[in-house]
Coordinates of N, CA and C in Angstrom, one line a residue:
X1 N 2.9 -33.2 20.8 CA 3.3 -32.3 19.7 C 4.8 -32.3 19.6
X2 N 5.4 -32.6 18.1 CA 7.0 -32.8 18.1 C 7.2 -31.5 17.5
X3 N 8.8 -31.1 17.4 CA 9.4 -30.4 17.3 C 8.9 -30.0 15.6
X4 N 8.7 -31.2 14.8 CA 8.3 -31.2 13.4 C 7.2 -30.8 13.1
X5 N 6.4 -31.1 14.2 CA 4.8 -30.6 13.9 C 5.1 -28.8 14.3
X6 N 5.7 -28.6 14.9 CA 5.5 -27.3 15.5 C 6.2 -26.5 14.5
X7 N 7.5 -26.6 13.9 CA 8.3 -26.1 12.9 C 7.2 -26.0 11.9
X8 N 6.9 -27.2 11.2 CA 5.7 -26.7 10.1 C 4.7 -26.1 9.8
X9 N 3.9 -26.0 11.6 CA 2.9 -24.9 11.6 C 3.3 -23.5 11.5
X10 N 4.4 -23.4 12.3 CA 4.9 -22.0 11.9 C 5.6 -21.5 10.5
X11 N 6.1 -22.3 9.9 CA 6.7 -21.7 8.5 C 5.2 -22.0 7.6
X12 N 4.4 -23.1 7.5 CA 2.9 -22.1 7.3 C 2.7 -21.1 7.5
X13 N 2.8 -20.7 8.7 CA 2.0 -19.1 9.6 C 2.5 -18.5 8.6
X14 N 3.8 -18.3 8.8 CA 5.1 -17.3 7.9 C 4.6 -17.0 6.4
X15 N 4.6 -18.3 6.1 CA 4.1 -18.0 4.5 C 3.1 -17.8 4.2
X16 N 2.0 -18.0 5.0 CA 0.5 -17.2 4.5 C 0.8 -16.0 4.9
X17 N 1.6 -15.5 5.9 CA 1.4 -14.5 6.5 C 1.9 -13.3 5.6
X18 N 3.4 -14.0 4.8 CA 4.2 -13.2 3.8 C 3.2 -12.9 2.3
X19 N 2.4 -13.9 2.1 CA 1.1 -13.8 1.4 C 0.7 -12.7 1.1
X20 N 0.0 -13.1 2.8 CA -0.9 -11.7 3.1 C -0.3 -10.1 2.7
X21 N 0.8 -10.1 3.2 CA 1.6 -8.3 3.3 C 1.9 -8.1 2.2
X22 N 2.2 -9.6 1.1 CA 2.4 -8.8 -0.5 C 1.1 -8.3 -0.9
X23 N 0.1 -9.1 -0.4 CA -1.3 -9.1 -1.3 C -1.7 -7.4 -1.0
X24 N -1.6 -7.1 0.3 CA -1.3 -5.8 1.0 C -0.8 -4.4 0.3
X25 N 0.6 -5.1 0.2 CA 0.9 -4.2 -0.4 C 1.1 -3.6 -1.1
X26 N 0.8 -4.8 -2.9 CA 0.0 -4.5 -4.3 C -0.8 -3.7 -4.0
X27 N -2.1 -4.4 -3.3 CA -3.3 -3.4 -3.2 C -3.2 -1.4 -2.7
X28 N -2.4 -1.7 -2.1 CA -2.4 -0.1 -1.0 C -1.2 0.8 -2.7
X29 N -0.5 0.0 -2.9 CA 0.1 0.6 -4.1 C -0.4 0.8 -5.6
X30 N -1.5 -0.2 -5.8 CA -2.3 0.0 -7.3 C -3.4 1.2 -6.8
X31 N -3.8 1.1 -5.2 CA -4.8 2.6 -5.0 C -3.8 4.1 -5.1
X32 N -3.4 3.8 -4.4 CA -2.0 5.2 -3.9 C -1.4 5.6 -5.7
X33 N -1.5 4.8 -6.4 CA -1.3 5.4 -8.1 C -2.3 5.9 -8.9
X34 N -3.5 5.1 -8.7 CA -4.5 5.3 -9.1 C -5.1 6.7 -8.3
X35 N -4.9 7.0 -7.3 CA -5.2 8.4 -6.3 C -4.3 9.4 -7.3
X36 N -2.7 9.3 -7.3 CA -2.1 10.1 -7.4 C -1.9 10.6 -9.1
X37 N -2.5 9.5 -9.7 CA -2.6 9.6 -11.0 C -3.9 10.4 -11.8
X38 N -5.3 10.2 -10.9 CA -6.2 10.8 -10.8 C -6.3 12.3 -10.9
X39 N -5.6 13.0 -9.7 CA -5.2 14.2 -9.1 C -3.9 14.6 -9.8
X40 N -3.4 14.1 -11.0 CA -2.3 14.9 -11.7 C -2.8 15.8 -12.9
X41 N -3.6 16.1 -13.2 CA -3.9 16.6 -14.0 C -4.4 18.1 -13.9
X42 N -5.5 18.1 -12.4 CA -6.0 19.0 -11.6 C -4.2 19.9 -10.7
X43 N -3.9 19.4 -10.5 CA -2.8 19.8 -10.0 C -1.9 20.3 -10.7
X44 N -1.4 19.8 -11.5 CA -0.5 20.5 -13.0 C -1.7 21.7 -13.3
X45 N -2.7 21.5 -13.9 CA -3.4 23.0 -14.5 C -3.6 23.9 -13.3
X46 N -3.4 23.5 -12.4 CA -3.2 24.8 -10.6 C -1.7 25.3 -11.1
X47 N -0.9 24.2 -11.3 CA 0.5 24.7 -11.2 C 0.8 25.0 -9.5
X48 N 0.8 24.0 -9.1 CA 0.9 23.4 -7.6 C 2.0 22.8 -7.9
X49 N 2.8 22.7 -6.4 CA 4.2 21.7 -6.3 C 2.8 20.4 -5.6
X50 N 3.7 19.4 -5.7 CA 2.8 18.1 -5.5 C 2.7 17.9 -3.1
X51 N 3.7 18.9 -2.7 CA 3.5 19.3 -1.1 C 1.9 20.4 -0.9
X52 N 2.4 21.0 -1.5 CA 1.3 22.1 -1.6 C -0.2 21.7 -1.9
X53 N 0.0 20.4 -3.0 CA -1.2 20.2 -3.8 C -2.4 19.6 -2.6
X54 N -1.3 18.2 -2.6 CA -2.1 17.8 -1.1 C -2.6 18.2 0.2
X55 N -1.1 19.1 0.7 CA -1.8 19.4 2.0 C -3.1 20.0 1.7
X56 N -2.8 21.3 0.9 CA -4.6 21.8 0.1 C -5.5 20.8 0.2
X57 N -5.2 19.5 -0.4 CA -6.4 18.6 -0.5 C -6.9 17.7 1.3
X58 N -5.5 17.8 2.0 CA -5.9 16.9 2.9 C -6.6 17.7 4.3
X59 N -6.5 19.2 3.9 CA -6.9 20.3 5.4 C -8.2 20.8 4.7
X60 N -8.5 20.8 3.7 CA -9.9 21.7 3.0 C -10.8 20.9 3.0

């Protein structure tokens, strides 16, 4: 195994890997809006601060 073969597998790794964390972290961000966008409406007609709103939602 040469230095070239080894260099290339790893900046593969790298870049699927960087892939991966954006694909990641679209996903976790189109839910996390879609969550918080959901629950703005219930929350505005409470007339809740958005601290308040959640912990309510996350201990009940």
């Amino acid at each position: 195994m040469s230095i070239a073969t080894v260099a290339s597998f790893v900046t593969a790794a790298l870049v699927l890997a960087g892939i991966a964390l954006t694909f990641l972290l679209v996903t976790v961000g189109v839910a996390a809006f879609q969550f918080f966008s959901a629950n703005r409406p219930v929350r505005v007609a409470r007339h809740q601060s958005i601290p308040t709103y959640y912990r309510q939602l996350a201990f009940s």
